[in-house]
mmCIF file of C-alpha atoms and ligand atoms in Angstrom:
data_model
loop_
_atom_site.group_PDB
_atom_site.id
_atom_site.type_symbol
_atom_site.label_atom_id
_atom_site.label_comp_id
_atom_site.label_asym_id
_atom_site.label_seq_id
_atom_site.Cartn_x
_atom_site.Cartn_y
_atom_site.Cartn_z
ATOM 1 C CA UNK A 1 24.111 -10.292 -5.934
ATOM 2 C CA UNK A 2 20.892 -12.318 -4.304
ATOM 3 C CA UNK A 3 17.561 -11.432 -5.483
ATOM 4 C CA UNK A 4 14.099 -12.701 -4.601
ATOM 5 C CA UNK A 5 13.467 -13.991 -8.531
ATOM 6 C CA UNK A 6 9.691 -15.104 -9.325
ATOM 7 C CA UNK A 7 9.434 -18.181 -11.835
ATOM 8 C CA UNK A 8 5.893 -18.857 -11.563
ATOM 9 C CA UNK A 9 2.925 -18.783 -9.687
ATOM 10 C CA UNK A 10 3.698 -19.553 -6.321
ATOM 11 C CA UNK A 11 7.426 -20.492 -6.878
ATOM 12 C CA UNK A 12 10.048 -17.942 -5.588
ATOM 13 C CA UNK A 13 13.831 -18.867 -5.578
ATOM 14 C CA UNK A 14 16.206 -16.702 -3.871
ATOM 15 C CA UNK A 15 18.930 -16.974 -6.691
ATOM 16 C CA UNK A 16 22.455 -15.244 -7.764
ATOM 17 C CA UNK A 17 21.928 -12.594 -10.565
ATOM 18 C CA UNK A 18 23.816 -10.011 -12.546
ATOM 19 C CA UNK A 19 24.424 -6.639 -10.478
ATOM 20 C CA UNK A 20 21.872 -4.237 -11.604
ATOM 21 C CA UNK A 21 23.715 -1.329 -13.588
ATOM 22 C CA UNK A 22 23.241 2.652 -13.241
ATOM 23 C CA UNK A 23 23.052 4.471 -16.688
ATOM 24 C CA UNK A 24 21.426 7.907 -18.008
ATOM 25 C CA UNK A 25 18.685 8.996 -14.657
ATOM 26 C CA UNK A 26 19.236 5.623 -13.582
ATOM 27 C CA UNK A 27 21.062 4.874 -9.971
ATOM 28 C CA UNK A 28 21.674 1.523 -8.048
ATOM 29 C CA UNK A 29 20.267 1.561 -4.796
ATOM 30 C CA UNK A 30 21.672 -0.886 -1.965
ATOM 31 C CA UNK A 31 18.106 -2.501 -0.242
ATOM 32 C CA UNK A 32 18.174 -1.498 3.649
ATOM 33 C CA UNK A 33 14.529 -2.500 3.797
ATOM 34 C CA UNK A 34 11.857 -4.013 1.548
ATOM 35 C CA UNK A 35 8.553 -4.455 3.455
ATOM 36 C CA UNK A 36 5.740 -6.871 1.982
ATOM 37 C CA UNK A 37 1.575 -6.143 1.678
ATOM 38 C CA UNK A 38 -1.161 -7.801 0.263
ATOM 39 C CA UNK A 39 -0.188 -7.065 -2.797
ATOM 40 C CA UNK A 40 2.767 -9.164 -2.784
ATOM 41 C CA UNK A 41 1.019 -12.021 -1.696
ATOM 42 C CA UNK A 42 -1.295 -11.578 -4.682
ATOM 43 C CA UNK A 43 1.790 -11.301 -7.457
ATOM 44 C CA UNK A 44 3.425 -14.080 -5.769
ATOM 45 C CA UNK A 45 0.466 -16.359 -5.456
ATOM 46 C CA UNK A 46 -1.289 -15.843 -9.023
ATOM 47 C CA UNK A 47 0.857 -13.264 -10.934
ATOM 48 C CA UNK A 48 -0.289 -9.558 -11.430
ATOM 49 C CA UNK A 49 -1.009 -7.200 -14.501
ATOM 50 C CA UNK A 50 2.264 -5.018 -13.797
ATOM 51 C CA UNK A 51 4.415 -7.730 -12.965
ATOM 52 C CA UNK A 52 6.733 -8.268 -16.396
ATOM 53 C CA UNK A 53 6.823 -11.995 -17.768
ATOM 54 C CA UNK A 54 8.542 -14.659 -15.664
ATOM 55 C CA UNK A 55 10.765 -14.810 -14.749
ATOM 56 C CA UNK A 56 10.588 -11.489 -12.860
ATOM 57 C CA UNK A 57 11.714 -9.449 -9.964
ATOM 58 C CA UNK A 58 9.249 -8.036 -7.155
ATOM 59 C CA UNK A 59 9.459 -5.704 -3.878
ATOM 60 C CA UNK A 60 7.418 -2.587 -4.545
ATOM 61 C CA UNK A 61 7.991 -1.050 -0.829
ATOM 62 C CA UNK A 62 12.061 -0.281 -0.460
ATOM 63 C CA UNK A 63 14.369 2.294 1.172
ATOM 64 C CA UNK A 64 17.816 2.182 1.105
ATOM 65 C CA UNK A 65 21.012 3.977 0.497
ATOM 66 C CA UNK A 66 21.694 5.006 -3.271
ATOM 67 C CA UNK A 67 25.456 3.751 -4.040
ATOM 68 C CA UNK A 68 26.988 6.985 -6.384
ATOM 69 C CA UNK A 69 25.796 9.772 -3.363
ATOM 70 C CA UNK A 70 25.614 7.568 -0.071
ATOM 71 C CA UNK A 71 21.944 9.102 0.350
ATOM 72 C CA UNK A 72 19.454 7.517 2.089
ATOM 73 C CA UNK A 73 16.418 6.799 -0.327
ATOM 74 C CA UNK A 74 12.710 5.397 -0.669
ATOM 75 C CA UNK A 75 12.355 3.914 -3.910
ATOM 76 C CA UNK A 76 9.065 4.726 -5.506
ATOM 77 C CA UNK A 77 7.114 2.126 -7.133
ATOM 78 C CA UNK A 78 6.800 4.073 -10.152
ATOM 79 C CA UNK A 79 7.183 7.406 -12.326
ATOM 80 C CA UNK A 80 4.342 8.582 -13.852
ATOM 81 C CA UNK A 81 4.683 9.469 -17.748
ATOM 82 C CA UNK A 82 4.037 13.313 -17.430
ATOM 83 C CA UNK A 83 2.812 12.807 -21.015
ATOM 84 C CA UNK A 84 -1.093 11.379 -20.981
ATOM 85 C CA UNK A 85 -4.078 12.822 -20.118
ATOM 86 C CA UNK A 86 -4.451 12.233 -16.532
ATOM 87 C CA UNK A 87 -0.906 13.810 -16.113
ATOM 88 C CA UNK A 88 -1.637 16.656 -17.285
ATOM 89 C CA UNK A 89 -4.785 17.101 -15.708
ATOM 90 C CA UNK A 90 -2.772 16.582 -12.513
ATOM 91 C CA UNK A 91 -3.459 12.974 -11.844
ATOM 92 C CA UNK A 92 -0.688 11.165 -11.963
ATOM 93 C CA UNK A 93 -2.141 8.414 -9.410
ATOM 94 C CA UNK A 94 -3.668 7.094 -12.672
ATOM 95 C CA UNK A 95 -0.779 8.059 -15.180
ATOM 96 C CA UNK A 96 -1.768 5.573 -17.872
ATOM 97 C CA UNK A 97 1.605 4.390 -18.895
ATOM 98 C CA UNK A 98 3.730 4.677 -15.844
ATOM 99 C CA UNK A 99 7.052 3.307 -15.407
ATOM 100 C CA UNK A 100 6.660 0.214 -12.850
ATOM 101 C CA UNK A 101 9.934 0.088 -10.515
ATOM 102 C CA UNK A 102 9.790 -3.465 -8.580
ATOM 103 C CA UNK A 103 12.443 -5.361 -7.573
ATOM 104 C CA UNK A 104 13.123 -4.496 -3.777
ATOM 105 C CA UNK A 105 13.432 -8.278 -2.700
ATOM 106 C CA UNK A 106 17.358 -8.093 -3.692
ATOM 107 C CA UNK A 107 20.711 -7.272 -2.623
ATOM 108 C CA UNK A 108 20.518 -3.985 -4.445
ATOM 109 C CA UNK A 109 17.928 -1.838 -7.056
ATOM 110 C CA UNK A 110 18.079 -0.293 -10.275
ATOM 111 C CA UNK A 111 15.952 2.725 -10.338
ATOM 112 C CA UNK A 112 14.938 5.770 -12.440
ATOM 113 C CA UNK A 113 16.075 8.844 -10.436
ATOM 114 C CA UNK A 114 12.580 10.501 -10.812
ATOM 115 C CA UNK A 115 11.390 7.310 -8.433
ATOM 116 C CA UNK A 116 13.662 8.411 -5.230
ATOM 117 C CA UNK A 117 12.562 10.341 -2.569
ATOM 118 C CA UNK A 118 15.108 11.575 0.001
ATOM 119 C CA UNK A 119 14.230 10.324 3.779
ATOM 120 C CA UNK A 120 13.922 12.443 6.512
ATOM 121 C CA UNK A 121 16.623 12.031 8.979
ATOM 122 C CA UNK A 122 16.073 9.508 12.040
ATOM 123 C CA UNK A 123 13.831 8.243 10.452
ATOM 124 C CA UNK A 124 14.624 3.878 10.199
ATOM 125 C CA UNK A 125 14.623 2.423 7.016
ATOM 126 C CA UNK A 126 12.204 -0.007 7.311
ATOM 127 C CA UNK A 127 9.722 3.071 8.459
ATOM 128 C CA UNK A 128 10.665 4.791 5.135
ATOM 129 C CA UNK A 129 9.928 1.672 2.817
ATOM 130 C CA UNK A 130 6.255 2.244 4.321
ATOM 131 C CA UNK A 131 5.777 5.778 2.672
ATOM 132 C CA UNK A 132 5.010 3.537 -0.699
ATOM 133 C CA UNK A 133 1.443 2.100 0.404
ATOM 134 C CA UNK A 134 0.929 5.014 2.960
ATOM 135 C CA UNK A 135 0.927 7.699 -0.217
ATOM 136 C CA UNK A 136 -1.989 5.679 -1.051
ATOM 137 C CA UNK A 137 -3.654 6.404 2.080
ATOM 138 C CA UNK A 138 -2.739 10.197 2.034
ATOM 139 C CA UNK A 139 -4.195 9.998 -1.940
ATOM 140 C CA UNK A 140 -7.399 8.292 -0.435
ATOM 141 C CA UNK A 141 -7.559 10.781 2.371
ATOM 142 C CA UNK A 142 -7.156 13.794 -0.286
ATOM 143 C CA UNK A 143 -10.198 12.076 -2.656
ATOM 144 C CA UNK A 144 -12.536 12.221 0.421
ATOM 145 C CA UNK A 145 -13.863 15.211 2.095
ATOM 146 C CA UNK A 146 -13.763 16.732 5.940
ATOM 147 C CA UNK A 147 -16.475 15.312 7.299
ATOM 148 C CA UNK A 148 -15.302 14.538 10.522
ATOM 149 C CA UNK A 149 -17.155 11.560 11.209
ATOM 150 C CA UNK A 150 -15.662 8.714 9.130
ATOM 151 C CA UNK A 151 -16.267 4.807 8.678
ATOM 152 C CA UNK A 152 -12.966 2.532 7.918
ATOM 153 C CA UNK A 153 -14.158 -0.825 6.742
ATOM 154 C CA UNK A 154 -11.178 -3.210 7.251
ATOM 155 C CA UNK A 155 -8.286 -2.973 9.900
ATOM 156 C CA UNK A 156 -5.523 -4.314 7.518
ATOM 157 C CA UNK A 157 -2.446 -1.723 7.051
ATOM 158 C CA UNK A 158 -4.206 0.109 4.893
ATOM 159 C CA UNK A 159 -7.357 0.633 6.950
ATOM 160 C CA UNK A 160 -4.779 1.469 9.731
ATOM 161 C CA UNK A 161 -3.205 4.068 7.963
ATOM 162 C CA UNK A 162 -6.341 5.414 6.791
ATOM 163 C CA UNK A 163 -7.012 5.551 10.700
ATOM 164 C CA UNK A 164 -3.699 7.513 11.708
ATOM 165 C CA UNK A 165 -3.821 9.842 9.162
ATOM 166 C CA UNK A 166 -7.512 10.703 9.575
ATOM 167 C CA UNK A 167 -7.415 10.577 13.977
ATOM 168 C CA UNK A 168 -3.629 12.953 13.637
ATOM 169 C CA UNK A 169 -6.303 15.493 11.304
ATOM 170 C CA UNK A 170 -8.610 15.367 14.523
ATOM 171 C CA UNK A 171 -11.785 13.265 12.791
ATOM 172 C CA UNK A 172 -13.792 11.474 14.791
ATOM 173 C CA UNK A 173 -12.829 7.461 12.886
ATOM 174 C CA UNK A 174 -15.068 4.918 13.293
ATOM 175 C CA UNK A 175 -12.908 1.513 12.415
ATOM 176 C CA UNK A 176 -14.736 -2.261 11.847
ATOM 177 C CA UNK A 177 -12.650 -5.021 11.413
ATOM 178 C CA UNK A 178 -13.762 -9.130 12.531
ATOM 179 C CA UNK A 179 -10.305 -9.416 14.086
ATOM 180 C CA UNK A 180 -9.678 -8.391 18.063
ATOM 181 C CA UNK A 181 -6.263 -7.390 17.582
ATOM 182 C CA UNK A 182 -6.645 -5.383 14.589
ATOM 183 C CA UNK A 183 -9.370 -3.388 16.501
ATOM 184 C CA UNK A 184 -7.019 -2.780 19.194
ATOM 185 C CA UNK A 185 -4.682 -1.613 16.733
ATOM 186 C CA UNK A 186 -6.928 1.080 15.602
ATOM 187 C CA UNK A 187 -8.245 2.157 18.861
ATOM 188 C CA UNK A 188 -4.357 3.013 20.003
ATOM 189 C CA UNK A 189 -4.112 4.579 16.646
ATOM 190 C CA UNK A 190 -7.118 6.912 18.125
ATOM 191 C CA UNK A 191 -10.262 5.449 16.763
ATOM 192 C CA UNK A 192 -13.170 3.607 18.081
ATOM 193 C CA UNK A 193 -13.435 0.015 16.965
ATOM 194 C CA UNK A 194 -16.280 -2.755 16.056
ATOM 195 C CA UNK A 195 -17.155 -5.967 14.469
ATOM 196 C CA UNK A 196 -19.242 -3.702 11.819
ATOM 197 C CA UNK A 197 -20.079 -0.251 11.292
ATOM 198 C CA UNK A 198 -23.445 -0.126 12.817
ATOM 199 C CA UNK A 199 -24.117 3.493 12.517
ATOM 200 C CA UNK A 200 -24.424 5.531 9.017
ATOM 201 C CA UNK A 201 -20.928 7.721 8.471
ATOM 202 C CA UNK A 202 -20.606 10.769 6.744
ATOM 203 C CA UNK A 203 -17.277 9.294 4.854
ATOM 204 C CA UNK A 204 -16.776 6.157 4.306
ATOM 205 C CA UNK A 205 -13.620 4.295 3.379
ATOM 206 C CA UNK A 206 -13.285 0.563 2.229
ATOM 207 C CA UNK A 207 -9.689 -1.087 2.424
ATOM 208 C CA UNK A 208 -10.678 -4.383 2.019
ATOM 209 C CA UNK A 209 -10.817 -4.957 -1.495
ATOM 210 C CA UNK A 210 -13.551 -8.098 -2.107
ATOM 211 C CA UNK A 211 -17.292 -6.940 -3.366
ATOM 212 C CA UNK A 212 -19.032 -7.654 -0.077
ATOM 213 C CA UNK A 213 -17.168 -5.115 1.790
ATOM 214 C CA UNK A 214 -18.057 -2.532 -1.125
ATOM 215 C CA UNK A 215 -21.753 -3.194 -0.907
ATOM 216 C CA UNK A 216 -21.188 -2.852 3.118
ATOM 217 C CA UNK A 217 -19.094 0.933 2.668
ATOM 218 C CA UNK A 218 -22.163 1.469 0.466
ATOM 219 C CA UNK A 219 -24.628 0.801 3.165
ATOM 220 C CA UNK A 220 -22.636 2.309 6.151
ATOM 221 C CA UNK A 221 -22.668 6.236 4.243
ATOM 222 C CA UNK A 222 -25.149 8.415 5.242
ATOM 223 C CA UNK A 223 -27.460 10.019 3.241
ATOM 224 C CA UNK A 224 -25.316 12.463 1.110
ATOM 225 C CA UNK A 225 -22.109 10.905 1.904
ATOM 226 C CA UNK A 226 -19.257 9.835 0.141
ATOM 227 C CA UNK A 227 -17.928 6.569 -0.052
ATOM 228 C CA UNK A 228 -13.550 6.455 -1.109
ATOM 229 C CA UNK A 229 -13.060 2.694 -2.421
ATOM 230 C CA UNK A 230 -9.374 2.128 -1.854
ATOM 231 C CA UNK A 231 -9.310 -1.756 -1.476
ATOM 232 C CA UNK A 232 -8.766 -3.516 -4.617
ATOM 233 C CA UNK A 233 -10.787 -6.142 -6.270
ATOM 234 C CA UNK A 234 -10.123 -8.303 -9.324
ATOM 235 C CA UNK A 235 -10.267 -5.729 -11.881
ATOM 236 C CA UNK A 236 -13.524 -7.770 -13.495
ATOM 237 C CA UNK A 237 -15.183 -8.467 -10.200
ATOM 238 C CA UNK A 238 -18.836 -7.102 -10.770
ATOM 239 C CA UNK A 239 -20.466 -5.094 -7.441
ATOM 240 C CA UNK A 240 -24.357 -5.264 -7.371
ATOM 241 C CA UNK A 241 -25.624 -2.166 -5.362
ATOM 242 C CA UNK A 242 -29.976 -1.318 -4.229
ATOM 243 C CA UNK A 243 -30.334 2.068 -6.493
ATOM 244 C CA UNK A 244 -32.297 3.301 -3.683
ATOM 245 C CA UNK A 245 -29.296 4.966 -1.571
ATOM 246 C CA UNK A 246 -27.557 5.739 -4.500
ATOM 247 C CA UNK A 247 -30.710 7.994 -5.928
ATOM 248 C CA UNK A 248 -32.506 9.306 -3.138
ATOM 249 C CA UNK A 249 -29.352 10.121 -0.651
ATOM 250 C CA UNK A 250 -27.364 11.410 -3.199
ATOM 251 C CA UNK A 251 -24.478 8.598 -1.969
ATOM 252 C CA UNK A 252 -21.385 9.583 -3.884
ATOM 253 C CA UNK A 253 -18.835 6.557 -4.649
ATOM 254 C CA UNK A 254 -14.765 7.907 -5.653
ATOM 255 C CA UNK A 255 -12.587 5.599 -6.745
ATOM 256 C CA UNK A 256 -8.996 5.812 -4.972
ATOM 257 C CA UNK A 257 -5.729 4.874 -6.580
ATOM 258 C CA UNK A 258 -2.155 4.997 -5.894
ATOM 259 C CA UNK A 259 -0.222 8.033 -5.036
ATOM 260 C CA UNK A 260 1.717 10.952 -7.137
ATOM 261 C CA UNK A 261 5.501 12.056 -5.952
ATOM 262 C CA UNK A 262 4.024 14.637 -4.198
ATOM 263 C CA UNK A 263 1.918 12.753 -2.057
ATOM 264 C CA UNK A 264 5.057 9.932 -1.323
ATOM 265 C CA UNK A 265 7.167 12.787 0.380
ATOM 266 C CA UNK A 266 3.738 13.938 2.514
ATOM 267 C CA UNK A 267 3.668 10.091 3.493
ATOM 268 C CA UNK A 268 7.591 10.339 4.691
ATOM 269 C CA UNK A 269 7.028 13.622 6.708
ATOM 270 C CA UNK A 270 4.315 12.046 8.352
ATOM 271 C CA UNK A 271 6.070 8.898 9.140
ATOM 272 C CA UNK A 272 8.587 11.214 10.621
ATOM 273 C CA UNK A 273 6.314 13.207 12.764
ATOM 274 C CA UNK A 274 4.856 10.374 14.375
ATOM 275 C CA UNK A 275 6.023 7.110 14.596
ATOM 276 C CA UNK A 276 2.810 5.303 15.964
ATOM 277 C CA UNK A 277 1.840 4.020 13.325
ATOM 278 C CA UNK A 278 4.929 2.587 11.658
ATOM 279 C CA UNK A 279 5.463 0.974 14.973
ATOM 280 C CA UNK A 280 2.109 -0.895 15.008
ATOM 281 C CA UNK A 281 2.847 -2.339 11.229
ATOM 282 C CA UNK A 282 6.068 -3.245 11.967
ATOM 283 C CA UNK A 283 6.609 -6.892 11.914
ATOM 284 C CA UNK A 284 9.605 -9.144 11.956
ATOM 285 C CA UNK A 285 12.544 -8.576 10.064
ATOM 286 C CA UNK A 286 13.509 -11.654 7.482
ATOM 287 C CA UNK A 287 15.912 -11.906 5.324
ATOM 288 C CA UNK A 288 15.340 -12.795 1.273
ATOM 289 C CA UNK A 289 15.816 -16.518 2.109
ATOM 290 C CA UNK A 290 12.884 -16.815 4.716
ATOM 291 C CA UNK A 291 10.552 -14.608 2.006
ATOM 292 C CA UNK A 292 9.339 -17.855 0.451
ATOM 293 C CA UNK A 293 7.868 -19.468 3.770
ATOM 294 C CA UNK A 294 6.726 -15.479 4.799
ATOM 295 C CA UNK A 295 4.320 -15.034 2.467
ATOM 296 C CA UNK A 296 2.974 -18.255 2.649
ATOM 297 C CA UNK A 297 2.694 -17.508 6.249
ATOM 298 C CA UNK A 298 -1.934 -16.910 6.458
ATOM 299 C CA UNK A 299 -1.580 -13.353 8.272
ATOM 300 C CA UNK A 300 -3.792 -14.567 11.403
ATOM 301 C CA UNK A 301 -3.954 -11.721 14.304
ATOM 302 C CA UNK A 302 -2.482 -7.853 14.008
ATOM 303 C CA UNK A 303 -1.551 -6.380 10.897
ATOM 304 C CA UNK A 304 1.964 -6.493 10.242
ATOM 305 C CA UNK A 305 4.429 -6.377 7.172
ATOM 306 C CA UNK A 306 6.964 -8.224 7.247
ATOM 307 C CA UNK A 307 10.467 -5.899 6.677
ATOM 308 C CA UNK A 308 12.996 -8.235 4.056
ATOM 309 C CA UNK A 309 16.790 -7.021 5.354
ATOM 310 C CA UNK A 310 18.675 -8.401 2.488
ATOM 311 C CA UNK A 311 21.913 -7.923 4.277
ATOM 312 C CA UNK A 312 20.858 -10.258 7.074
HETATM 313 ZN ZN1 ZN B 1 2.355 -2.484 -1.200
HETATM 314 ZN ZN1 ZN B 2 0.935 9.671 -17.532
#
């Protein structure tokens, strides 16, 4: 079969390789849709801690249609252990030795049973591969509170479905984002857009993931608010904040993280229930030979993610 195969920092060959094989809780999964995010780009421009050692298999967002049952699938990015501390505390978002399933830029998947979620019916494939990084954004949503006047800093997918899931709960959003199109995005997504967030937010969320945008959720909370970081840094960038805010507001910061099996199959219903938002983020569809020049592609203008058909 054809699989997206990464050798190297910024060199991705779309190569023949063995079919993947089904064994004990293990089930091969034939790729309808593998979208991309940011995260992609990162793995397949530097490398990233839970990518295994070159050369090495990506695609962390799939859905397709599992080959022993004929049942259509997503394929979780990964199965908590069940075994270490946060699991059983009930926080398997930060599971600390989870069981990584990438490889959705192929012809076909390999993946623990525990990792599949079934998908509502009517609901597209490539709307289903988007559960993955929108169980994130329910897990973010969850970690905040219900203040109903919230701040989204960044109008990249995840800021967008930060904005769906908080405007469909009736919250007043607030969304900033430098790009035109990205605010027009989240206003028909139901939230008010700027260059900024001028005004002081009860709950704030960041989704943009570099330290000026942290210090800028930091600044946008209002005294006693809380402040959900969701975008991602390098794990040793270091964030300077004033004390003052911190101390005398009571400003509360919660790291967000990932999503537990629970929270995929809320992400699926509400793809199902509304299909705004899915619609927005849906960009064109490629197949595994035009990945390469994709995500070298600068994303310029509305967010999209690209959807990787392998059978085109
Ligand atoms: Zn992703
Ligand atoms: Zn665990």
């Amino acid at each position: 079969m054809r699989a997206a195969v990464l050798f190297g920092p910024q060199d991705l060959r779309v190569e023949e390789v063995p079919e993947p094989d089904a064994g004990d809780g293990v089930a091969v999964v034939e790729v309808q849709a593998a979208t991309t995010c940011g995260t992609d780009v990162k793995m397949w421009r530097h490398g990233h801690r839970i990518l295994p050692p070159y050369p090495c298999r990506f695609g962390h967002e799939t859905a397709g249609v599992r080959a022993d049952t004929g049942e259509r699938v997503l394929v979780s990015d990964s199965v908590a252990c069940g075994a270490c501390g946060p699991c059983r505390a009930g926080r398997a978002q930060i599971c600390r030795s989870p069981t990584w399933v990438l490889g959705g830029f192929a012809e076909r998947i390999a993946a623990p049973v525990a990792a599949l979620h079934p998908i509502p019916d009517g609901l597209p494939a490539e709307a289903a591969a988007m559960a993955e990084p929108l169980a994130a954004a329910v897990h973010a949503v969850r970690r905040g509170t219900d203040a109903t006047d919230v701040g989204v800093l960044g109008g990249g997918p995840m800021g967008l479905m930060l904005t769906s899931l908080l405007a469909a709960q009736g919250r007043s959003v607030t969304l900033a984002d430098p790009h035109a199109e990205r605010r027009a995005q989240a206003e028909a997504l139901g939230a008010h857009a700027g260059e900024h967030l001028d005004d002081r937010h009860e709950l704030v969320f960041e989704a943009v993931g570099r330290a000026e945008a942290w210090r800028a959720a930091a600044a946008a909370a209002a005294p006693g608010g809380v402040v959900v970081l969701v975008g991602g840094c390098p794990t040793d960038t270091e964030v300077s904040f004033q004390t003052g805010p911190l101390h005398y507001e009571e400003l509360e910061f919660r790291g967000s993280f990932h999503h537990s099996r629970e929270e995929v199959d809320e992400a699926l219903a509400a793809l199902a229930a509304d299909g705004g938002l899915w619609r927005t983020l849906r960009g064109p569809t490629i197949s595994l030979e035009e990945l390469p020049a994709a995500l070298r592609t600068p994303t310029r203008g509305p967010s999209r993610k690209w959807v990787v058909d392998p059978r085109t």
